[in-house]
Amino acid sequence: MAICDLFDKKAITNAIVVDVDAHQGNGHARDFANNENVFVFDVFNPYVYPHDREARQFINKAVHVNSHTTDTSYISELRKQLTQCLENRQNLTPPGFDFILYNAGTDCLFGDPLGAMNLSPQCIISRDEVVFKLAREKGIPICMLTSGGYQKNNAHLIAKSIENLHSKNLINLGIN
């Protein structure tokens, strides 16, 4: 895993996993259970698979959303909760996070048969922008992983989001 490799190379001391896939991030939670150098921030629908109660105890910050969550409330809650996590970590020793692993799932998109959420394509684009803006503001390197998303239009949406991040100068694609 990328975070373990960065720890092995002593490139980082603290990391945060920001998981916005519709499903509980039980893999990350289990991988980093009791690792005080990795903070797991997970925004998920608790009413869908996997219902992993054991892994849930290792999620440092769980933000529950459901199929009735509106775009506006989703973005507002994400921004508020992630900002608090990033700012509260500044008071710890060592302070701050050196790295963000961003699991940018698209199974929270309206119509996804497995995510059971109803976010619009624009909400997904805004969500990615919020996370990248916060990373930029805090000076934290970020790696975006795409995951979850079981509709034909997911790849196009991911491309639109990346184009948006590039147009806002939040990432550099090496093109004009």
Short mmCIF file of C-alpha atoms in Angstrom, two decimals:
data_model
loop_
_atom_site.label_atom_id
_atom_site.label_comp_id
_atom_site.label_asym_id
_atom_site.label_seq_id
_atom_site.Cartn_x
_atom_site.Cartn_y
_atom_site.Cartn_z
CA MET A 1 0.00 0.00 0.00
CA ALA A 2 1.18 3.52 -0.80
CA ILE A 3 1.03 4.77 2.78
CA CYS A 4 3.10 1.85 4.09
CA ASP A 5 5.71 2.45 1.39
CA LEU A 6 5.94 6.13 2.34
CA PHE A 7 6.34 5.19 6.01
CA ASP A 8 9.04 2.62 5.13
CA LYS A 9 10.95 5.27 3.19
CA LYS A 10 10.52 7.70 6.10
CA ALA A 11 8.90 10.15 3.68
CA ILE A 12 5.95 10.76 6.03
CA THR A 13 5.15 10.48 9.72
CA ASN A 14 1.36 11.01 9.70
CA ALA A 15 -1.24 10.30 7.04
CA ILE A 16 -4.97 10.67 6.67
CA VAL A 17 -7.15 8.40 4.55
CA VAL A 18 -10.10 10.42 3.25
CA ASP A 19 -12.60 7.83 2.04
CA VAL A 20 -15.74 9.12 0.33
CA ASP A 21 -16.78 5.87 -1.34
CA ALA A 22 -20.43 5.15 -0.46
CA HIS A 23 -19.47 2.01 1.45
CA GLN A 24 -17.78 1.82 4.83
CA GLY A 25 -14.02 1.75 4.33
CA ASN A 26 -13.45 -1.38 6.33
CA GLY A 27 -10.28 -2.22 4.39
CA HIS A 28 -8.50 0.97 5.41
CA ALA A 29 -9.86 0.70 8.94
CA ARG A 30 -8.57 -2.84 9.34
CA ASP A 31 -5.24 -2.12 7.60
CA PHE A 32 -4.45 0.71 9.99
CA ALA A 33 -6.22 -0.49 13.14
CA ASN A 34 -4.48 0.94 16.18
CA ASN A 35 -1.91 2.81 14.05
CA GLU A 36 -1.83 6.26 15.60
CA ASN A 37 0.06 7.62 12.59
CA VAL A 38 -2.84 6.97 10.20
CA PHE A 39 -6.17 8.73 10.67
CA VAL A 40 -9.14 7.21 8.85
CA PHE A 41 -11.82 9.74 7.84
CA ASP A 42 -14.75 7.92 6.26
CA VAL A 43 -17.92 9.40 4.74
CA PHE A 44 -20.29 6.51 4.04
CA ASN A 45 -23.83 5.20 3.94
CA PRO A 46 -24.12 2.97 7.05
CA TYR A 47 -27.22 1.27 5.66
CA VAL A 48 -25.42 -0.60 2.86
CA TYR A 49 -22.77 -3.35 2.76
CA PRO A 50 -20.43 -4.18 4.52
CA HIS A 51 -21.82 -3.39 8.04
CA ASP A 52 -18.41 -4.29 9.51
CA ARG A 53 -18.86 -3.42 13.18
CA GLU A 54 -15.38 -4.59 14.14
CA ALA A 55 -13.68 -2.41 11.53
CA ARG A 56 -15.95 0.54 12.34
CA GLN A 57 -14.24 0.95 15.72
CA PHE A 58 -10.99 1.77 13.88
CA ILE A 59 -12.49 4.60 11.82
CA ASN A 60 -11.24 7.74 13.55
CA LYS A 61 -13.96 9.97 12.11
CA ALA A 62 -17.12 8.45 10.63
CA VAL A 63 -19.53 10.74 8.80
CA HIS A 64 -22.80 8.95 8.11
CA VAL A 65 -24.85 9.88 5.06
CA ASN A 66 -27.83 8.16 3.49
CA SER A 67 -29.88 8.07 0.34
CA HIS A 68 -31.82 11.17 1.41
CA THR A 69 -28.74 13.37 1.86
CA THR A 70 -28.89 16.39 -0.45
CA ASP A 71 -25.94 17.68 -2.45
CA THR A 72 -25.84 20.85 -0.35
CA SER A 73 -25.84 19.08 3.00
CA TYR A 74 -23.29 16.50 1.79
CA ILE A 75 -20.81 19.16 0.67
CA SER A 76 -21.39 21.26 3.78
CA GLU A 77 -20.86 18.32 6.15
CA LEU A 78 -17.81 17.07 4.25
CA ARG A 79 -16.19 20.51 4.32
CA LYS A 80 -16.97 21.05 8.00
CA GLN A 81 -15.88 17.63 9.25
CA LEU A 82 -12.73 17.37 7.13
CA THR A 83 -11.64 20.90 8.03
CA GLN A 84 -12.04 20.05 11.73
CA CYS A 85 -9.99 16.87 11.36
CA LEU A 86 -7.19 18.64 9.53
CA GLU A 87 -7.13 21.57 11.97
CA ASN A 88 -7.40 19.49 15.16
CA ARG A 89 -4.43 17.42 14.08
CA GLN A 90 -2.27 20.57 14.10
CA ASN A 91 -2.24 20.43 17.92
CA LEU A 92 -0.79 16.92 18.13
CA THR A 93 2.83 15.80 18.22
CA PRO A 94 4.05 15.55 15.56
CA PRO A 95 1.60 18.11 14.19
CA GLY A 96 -0.41 17.85 11.02
CA PHE A 97 -0.59 15.29 8.28
CA ASP A 98 2.18 14.70 5.74
CA PHE A 99 -0.03 12.95 3.22
CA ILE A 100 -3.66 12.51 2.16
CA LEU A 101 -4.76 9.28 0.50
CA TYR A 102 -8.06 10.24 -1.11
CA ASN A 103 -10.39 7.37 -2.00
CA ALA A 104 -12.74 9.17 -4.40
CA GLY A 105 -15.51 6.65 -4.97
CA THR A 106 -18.32 7.46 -7.37
CA ASP A 107 -20.78 4.85 -6.16
CA CYS A 108 -22.54 7.66 -4.25
CA LEU A 109 -23.80 8.97 -7.59
CA PHE A 110 -27.55 9.05 -8.22
CA GLY A 111 -28.73 5.75 -9.69
CA ASP A 112 -25.83 3.60 -8.49
CA PRO A 113 -27.32 0.21 -7.62
CA LEU A 114 -24.86 -0.54 -4.82
CA GLY A 115 -24.15 2.81 -3.17
CA ALA A 116 -27.81 3.65 -2.55
CA MET A 117 -27.14 7.37 -2.47
CA ASN A 118 -28.41 10.12 -4.72
CA LEU A 119 -25.67 12.68 -5.26
CA SER A 120 -25.58 14.59 -8.54
CA PRO A 121 -22.60 14.59 -10.92
CA GLN A 122 -21.96 18.23 -9.96
CA CYS A 123 -21.84 17.23 -6.29
CA ILE A 124 -19.12 14.66 -7.02
CA ILE A 125 -17.12 17.31 -8.89
CA SER A 126 -17.61 19.77 -6.01
CA ARG A 127 -16.68 17.10 -3.46
CA ASP A 128 -13.35 16.45 -5.16
CA GLU A 129 -12.73 20.19 -5.38
CA VAL A 130 -13.41 20.63 -1.64
CA VAL A 131 -10.92 17.90 -0.72
CA PHE A 132 -8.22 19.22 -3.06
CA LYS A 133 -8.73 22.83 -1.92
CA LEU A 134 -8.36 21.82 1.73
CA ALA A 135 -5.22 19.84 0.88
CA ARG A 136 -3.81 22.89 -0.91
CA GLU A 137 -4.75 25.27 1.94
CA LYS A 138 -3.07 23.02 4.50
CA GLY A 139 -0.06 22.29 2.26
CA ILE A 140 -0.61 18.53 2.35
CA PRO A 141 0.32 16.35 -0.65
CA ILE A 142 -2.62 14.31 -1.91
CA CYS A 143 -3.02 11.14 -3.97
CA MET A 144 -6.46 10.53 -5.48
CA LEU A 145 -7.62 6.96 -6.03
CA THR A 146 -10.77 6.26 -7.98
CA SER A 147 -13.03 3.51 -6.71
CA GLY A 148 -16.61 2.36 -6.50
CA GLY A 149 -18.97 3.38 -9.24
CA TYR A 150 -21.03 0.91 -11.17
CA GLN A 151 -22.63 2.92 -13.95
CA LYS A 152 -21.59 3.58 -17.53
CA ASN A 153 -21.20 7.31 -16.91
CA ASN A 154 -18.76 7.02 -13.97
CA ALA A 155 -15.58 7.20 -16.06
CA HIS A 156 -16.84 10.31 -17.83
CA LEU A 157 -17.70 11.92 -14.48
CA ILE A 158 -14.24 11.16 -13.09
CA ALA A 159 -12.68 12.74 -16.19
CA LYS A 160 -14.89 15.85 -15.75
CA SER A 161 -13.84 16.12 -12.12
CA ILE A 162 -10.15 15.87 -13.02
CA GLU A 163 -10.64 18.52 -15.72
CA ASN A 164 -12.29 20.74 -13.10
CA LEU A 165 -9.39 20.26 -10.67
CA HIS A 166 -6.99 21.18 -13.47
CA SER A 167 -9.02 24.26 -14.49
CA LYS A 168 -8.95 25.47 -10.85
CA ASN A 169 -5.16 24.93 -10.70
CA LEU A 170 -5.54 22.32 -7.98
CA ILE A 171 -3.67 19.74 -10.07
CA ASN A 172 -1.32 20.01 -13.02
CA LEU A 173 -1.88 17.66 -15.92
CA GLY A 174 1.07 19.00 -17.90
CA ILE A 175 -1.26 20.35 -20.58
CA ASN A 176 -2.68 23.81 -21.27
#
